[in-house]
mmCIF file of C-alpha atoms in Angstrom:
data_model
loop_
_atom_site.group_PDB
_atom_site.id
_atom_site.type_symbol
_atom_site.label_atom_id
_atom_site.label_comp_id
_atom_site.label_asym_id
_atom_site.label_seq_id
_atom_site.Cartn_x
_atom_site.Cartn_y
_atom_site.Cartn_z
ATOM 1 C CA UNK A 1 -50.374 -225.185 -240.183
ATOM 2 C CA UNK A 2 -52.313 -221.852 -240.743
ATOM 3 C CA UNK A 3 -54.910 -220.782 -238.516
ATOM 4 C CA UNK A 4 -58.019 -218.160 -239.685
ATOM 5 C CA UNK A 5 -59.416 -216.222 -236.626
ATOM 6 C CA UNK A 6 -63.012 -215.002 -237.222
ATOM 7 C CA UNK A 7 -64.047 -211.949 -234.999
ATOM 8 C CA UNK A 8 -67.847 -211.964 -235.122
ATOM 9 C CA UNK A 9 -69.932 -209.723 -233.569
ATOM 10 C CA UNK A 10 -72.608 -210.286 -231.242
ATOM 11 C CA UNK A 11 -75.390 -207.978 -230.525
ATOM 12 C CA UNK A 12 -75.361 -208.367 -226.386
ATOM 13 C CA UNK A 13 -71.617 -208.309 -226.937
ATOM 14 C CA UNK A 14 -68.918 -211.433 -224.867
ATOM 15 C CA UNK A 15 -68.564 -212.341 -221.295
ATOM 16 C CA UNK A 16 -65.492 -213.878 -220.839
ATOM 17 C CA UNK A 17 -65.580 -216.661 -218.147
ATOM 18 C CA UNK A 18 -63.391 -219.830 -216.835
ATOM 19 C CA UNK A 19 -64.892 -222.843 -216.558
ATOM 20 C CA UNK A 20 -64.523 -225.787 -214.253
ATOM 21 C CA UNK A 21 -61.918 -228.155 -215.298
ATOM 22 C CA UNK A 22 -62.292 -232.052 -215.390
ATOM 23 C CA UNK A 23 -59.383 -231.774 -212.128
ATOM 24 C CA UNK A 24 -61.695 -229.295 -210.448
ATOM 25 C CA UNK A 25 -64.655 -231.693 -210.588
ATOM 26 C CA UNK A 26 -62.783 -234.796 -209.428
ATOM 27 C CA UNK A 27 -61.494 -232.616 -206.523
ATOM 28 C CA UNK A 28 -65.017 -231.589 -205.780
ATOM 29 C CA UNK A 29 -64.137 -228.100 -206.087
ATOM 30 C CA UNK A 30 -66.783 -225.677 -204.938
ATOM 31 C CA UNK A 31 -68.378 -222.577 -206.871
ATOM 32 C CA UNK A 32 -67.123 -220.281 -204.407
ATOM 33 C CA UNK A 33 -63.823 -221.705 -204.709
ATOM 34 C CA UNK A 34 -64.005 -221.496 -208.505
ATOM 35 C CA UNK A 35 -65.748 -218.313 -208.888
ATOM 36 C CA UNK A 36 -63.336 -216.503 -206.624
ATOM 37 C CA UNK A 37 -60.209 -218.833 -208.828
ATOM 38 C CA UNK A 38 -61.847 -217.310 -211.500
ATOM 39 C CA UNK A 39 -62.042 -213.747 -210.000
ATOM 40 C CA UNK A 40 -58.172 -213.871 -209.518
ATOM 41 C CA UNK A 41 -57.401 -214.943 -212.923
ATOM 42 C CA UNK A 42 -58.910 -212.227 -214.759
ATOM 43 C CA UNK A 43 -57.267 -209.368 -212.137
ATOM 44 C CA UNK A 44 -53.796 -210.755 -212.688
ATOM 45 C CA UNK A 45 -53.949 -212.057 -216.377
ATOM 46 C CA UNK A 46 -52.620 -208.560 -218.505
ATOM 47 C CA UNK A 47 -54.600 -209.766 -221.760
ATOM 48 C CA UNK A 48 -58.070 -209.413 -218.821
ATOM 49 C CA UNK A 49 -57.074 -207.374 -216.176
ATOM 50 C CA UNK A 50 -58.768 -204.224 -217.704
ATOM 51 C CA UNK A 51 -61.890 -206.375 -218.321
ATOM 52 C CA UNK A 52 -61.672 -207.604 -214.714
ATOM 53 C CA UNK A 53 -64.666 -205.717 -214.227
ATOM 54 C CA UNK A 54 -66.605 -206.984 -216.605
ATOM 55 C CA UNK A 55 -66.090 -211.145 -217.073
ATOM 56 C CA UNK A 56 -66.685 -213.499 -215.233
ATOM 57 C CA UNK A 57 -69.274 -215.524 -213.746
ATOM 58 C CA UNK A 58 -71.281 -213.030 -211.725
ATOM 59 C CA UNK A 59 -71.248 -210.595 -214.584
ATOM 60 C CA UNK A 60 -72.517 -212.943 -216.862
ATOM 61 C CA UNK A 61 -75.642 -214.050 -214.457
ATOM 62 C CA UNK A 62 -75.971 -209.921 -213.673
ATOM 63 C CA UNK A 63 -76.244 -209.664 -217.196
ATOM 64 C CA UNK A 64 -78.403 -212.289 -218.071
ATOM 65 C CA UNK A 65 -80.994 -210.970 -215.555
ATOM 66 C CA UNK A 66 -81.039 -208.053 -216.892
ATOM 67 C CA UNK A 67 -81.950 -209.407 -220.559
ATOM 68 C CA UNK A 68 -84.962 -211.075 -219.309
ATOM 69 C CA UNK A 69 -86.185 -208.403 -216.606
ATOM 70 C CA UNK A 70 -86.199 -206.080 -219.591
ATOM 71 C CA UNK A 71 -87.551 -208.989 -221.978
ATOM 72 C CA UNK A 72 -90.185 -209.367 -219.626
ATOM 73 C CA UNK A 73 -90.971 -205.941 -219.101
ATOM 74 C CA UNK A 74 -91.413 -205.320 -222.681
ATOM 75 C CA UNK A 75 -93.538 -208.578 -223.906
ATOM 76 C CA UNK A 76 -95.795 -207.868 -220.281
ATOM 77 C CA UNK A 77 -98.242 -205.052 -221.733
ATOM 78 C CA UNK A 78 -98.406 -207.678 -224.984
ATOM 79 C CA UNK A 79 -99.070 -210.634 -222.371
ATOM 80 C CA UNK A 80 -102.040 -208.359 -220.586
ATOM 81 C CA UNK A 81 -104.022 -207.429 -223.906
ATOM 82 C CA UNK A 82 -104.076 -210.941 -224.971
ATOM 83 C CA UNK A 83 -104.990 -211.841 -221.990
ATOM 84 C CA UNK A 84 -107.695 -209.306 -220.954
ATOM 85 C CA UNK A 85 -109.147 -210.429 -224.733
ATOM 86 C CA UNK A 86 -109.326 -213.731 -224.314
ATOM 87 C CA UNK A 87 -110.879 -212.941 -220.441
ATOM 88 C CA UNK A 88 -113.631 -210.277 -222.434
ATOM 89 C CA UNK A 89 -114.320 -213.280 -224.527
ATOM 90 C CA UNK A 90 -115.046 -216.032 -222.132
ATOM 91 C CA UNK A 91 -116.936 -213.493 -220.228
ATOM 92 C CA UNK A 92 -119.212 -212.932 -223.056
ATOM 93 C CA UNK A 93 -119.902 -216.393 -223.444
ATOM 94 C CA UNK A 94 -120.710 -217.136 -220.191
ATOM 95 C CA UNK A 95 -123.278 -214.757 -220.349
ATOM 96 C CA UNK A 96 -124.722 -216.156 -223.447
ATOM 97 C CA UNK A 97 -124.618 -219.211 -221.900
ATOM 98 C CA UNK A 98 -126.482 -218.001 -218.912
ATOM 99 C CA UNK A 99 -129.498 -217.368 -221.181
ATOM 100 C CA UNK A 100 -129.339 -220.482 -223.205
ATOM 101 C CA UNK A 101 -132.337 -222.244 -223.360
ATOM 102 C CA UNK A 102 -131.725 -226.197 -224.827
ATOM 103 C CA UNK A 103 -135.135 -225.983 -226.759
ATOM 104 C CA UNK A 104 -134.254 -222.232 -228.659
ATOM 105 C CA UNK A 105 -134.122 -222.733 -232.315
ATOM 106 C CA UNK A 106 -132.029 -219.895 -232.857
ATOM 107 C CA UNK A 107 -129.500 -221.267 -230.243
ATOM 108 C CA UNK A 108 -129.041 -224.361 -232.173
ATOM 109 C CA UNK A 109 -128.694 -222.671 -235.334
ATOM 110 C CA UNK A 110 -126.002 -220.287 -234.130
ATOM 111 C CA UNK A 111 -124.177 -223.514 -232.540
ATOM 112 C CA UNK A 112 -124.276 -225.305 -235.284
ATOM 113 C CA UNK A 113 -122.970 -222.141 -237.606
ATOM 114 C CA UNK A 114 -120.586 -221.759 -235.217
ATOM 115 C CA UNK A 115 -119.193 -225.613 -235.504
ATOM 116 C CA UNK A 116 -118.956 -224.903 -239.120
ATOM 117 C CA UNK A 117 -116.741 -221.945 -239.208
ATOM 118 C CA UNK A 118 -114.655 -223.844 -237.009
ATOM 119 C CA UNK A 119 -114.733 -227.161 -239.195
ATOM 120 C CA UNK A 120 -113.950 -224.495 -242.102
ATOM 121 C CA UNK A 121 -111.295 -222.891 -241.137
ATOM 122 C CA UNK A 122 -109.324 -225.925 -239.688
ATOM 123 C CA UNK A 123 -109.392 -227.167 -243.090
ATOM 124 C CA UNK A 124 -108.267 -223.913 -244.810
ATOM 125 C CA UNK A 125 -105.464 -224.091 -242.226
ATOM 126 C CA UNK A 126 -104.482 -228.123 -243.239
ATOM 127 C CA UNK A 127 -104.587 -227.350 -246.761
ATOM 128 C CA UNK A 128 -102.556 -223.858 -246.823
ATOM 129 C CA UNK A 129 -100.282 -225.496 -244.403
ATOM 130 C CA UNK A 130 -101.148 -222.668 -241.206
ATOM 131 C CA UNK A 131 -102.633 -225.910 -239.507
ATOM 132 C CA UNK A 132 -102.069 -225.866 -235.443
ATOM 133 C CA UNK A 133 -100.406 -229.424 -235.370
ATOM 134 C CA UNK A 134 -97.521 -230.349 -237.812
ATOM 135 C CA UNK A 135 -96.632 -233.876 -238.352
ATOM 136 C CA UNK A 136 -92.943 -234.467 -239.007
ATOM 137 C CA UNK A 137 -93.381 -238.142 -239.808
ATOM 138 C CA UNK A 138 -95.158 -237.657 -243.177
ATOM 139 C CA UNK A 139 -97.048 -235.297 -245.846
ATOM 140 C CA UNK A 140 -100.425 -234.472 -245.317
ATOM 141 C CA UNK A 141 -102.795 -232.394 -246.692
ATOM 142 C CA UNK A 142 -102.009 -229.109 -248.616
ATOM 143 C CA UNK A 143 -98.192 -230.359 -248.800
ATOM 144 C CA UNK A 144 -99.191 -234.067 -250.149
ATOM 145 C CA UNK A 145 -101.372 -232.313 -252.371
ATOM 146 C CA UNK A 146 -98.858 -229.993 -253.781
ATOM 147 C CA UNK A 147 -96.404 -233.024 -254.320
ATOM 148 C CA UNK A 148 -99.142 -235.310 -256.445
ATOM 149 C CA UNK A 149 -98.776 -232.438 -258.699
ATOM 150 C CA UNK A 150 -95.214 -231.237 -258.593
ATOM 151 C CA UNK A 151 -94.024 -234.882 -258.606
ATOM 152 C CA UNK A 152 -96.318 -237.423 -259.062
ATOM 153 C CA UNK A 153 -98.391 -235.899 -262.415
ATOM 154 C CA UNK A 154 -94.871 -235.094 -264.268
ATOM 155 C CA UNK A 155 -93.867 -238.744 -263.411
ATOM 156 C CA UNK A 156 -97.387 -240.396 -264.880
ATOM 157 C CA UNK A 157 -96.786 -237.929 -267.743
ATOM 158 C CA UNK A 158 -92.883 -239.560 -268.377
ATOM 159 C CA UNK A 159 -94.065 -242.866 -268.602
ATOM 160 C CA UNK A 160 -96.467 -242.058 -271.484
ATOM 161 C CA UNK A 161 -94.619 -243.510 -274.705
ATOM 162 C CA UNK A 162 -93.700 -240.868 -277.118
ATOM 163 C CA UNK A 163 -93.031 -241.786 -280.363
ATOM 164 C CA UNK A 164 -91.435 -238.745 -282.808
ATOM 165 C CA UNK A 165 -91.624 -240.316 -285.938
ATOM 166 C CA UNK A 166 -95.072 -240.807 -286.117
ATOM 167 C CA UNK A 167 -96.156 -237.421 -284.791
ATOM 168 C CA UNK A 168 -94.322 -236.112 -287.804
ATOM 169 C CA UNK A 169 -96.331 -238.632 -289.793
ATOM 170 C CA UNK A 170 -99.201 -237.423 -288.089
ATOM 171 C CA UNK A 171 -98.530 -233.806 -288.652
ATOM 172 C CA UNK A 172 -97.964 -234.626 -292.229
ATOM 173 C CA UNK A 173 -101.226 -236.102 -293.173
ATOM 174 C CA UNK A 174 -103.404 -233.717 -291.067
ATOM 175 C CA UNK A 175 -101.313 -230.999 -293.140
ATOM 176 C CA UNK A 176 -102.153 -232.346 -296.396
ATOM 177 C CA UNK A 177 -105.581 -233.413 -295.785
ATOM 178 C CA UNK A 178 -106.171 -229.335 -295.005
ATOM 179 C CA UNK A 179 -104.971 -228.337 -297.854
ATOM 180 C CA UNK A 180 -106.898 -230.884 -300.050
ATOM 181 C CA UNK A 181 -106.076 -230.848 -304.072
ATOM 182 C CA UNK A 182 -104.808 -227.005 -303.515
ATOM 183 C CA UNK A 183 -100.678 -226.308 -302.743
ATOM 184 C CA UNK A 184 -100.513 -224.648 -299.678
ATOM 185 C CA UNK A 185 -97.775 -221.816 -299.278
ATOM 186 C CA UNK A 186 -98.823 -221.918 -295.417
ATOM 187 C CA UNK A 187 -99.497 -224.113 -292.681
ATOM 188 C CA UNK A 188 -103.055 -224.296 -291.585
ATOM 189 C CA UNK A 189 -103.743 -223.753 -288.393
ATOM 190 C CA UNK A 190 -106.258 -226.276 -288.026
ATOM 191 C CA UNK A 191 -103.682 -228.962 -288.239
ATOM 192 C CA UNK A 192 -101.491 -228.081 -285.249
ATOM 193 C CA UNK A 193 -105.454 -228.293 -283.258
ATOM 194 C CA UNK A 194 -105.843 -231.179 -284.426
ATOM 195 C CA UNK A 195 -102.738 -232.658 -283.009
ATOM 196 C CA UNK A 196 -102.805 -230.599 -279.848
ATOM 197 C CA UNK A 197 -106.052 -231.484 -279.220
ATOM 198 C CA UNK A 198 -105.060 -235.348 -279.493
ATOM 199 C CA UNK A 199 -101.690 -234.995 -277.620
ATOM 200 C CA UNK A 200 -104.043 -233.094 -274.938
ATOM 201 C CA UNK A 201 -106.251 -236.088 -274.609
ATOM 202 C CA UNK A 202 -103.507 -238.495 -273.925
ATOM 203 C CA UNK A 203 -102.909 -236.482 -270.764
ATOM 204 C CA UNK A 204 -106.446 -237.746 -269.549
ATOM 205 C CA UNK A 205 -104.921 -240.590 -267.754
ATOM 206 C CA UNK A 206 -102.622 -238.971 -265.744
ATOM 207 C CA UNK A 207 -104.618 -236.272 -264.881
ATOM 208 C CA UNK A 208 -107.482 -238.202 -263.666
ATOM 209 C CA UNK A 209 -104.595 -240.488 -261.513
ATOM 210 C CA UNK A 210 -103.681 -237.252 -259.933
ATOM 211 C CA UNK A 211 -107.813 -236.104 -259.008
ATOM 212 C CA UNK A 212 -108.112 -239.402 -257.404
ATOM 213 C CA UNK A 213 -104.848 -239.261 -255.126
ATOM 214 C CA UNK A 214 -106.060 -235.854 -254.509
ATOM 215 C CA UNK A 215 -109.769 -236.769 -253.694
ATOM 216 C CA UNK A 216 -108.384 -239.614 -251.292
ATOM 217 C CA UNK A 217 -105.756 -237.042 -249.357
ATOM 218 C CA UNK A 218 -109.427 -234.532 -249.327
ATOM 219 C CA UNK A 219 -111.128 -236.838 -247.550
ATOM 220 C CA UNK A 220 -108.096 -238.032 -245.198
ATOM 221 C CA UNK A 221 -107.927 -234.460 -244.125
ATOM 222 C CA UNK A 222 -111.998 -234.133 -243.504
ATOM 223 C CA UNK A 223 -112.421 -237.480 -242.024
ATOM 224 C CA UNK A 224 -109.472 -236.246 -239.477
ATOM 225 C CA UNK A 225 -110.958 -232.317 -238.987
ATOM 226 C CA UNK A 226 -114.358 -234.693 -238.493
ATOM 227 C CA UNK A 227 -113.087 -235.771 -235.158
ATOM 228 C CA UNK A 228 -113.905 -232.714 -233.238
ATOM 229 C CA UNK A 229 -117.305 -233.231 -234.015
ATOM 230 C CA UNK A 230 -117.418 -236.588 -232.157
ATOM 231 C CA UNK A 231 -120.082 -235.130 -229.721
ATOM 232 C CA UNK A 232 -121.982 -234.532 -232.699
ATOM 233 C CA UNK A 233 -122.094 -238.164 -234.475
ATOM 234 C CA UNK A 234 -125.248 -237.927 -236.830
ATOM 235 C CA UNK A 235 -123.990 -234.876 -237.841
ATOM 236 C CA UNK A 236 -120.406 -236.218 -238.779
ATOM 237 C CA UNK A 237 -121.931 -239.268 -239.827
ATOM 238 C CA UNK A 238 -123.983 -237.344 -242.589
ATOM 239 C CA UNK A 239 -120.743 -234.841 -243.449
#
């Protein structure tokens, strides 16, 4: 039996360290008793003992606090902006809420503006597939979308019967019909239309299939965006 040993590198680097065994449980072996096991295995093991230093459990849990002091320290002036932003923003409307008067015109209209920028951009965001929740039970929206095309259209399109010989036939007469009581020495263009142009129609069916799955995921996705107008029910009513 042949063995392959991998040495992979790791960016924080290894921490060697000895765990518990299943005898040290059952004995309800401390972690001071352990750790200090531990300690004494790595001074008087010759493969360790230069590493002594270095492994263990204490180094590892020195180490690891260091990681996340100086993760924290660096993602804490990132933290601050974002949240002295979002405090500048609820600040300023607070103070337009201060002045709000219930019977201002121009308050409503800015509300309801407001309501559908929101309502717009949650369904750019279902659609492109940026949405805030994602469902991992089943498609919706952009993706379902994408797959009555990708999938579903070529599929309608394969069960359309397809018959070679009389396409030939068809090319044929539309061919000779063009060229009348003359002999052609070239094909007229008109005939290939002609056939295109029928071949084209036959993918009517399909296609219109396809624009009423989509239509029916569309209005899925609005009637579900809809909901966060639920204070609002004329309004999503009439939408």
């Amino acid at each position: 039996m042949s063995y392959l040993f991998l040495l992979l590198s790791l960016v924080q680097g290894y921490v060697g360290i000895v765990n518990r065994s299943q005898r040290d449980i059952e004995g309800k072996k401390d972690i001071k008793a352990a750790m200090a096991a531990e300690r004494k295995f790595f001074l008087s093991h010759p493969s360790y003992r230069h590493l002594a230093d270095k492994c263990g459990t204490g180094f590892l849990q020195k180490a690891l606090n260091a990681q996340l002091t100086n993760h924290i320290r660096e993602t804490l002036p990132q933290l601050r902006n974002k949240l002295q932003s979002q405090l500048m923003s609820l600040e300023k409307d607070v103070s337009e809420f201060k002045q709000f008067k219930a019977d201002d015109p121009n308050a409503k209209t800015k509300a309801l503006m407001t309501m559908l920028q929101i309502f717009n951009n949650d369904f750019e965001k279902v659609i492109e597939g940026s949405g805030d929740v994602v469902s991992t039970h089943e498609l919706s929206g952009g993706a379902k979308i994408s797959k009555i095309f990708h999938e579903r259209f070529p599929y309608e399109m394969l069960k359309m019967e397809f018959d070679e010989k009389e396409l030939r036939r068809e090319i044929g007469y539309a061919i000779q019909n063009l060229h009348g009581i003359r002999v052609g020495l070239f094909t007229p263009d008109m005939a290939f239309e002609v056939i295109c142009k029928k071949q084209i129609s036959n993918l009517l069916s399909p296609a219109l299939k396809c624009v009423d799955f989509t239509v029916t995921e569309l209005f899925a996705v609005l009637k579900n965006i809809s909901e966060k107008l639920s204070r609002f029910p004329a309004l999503r009513d009439e939408g």
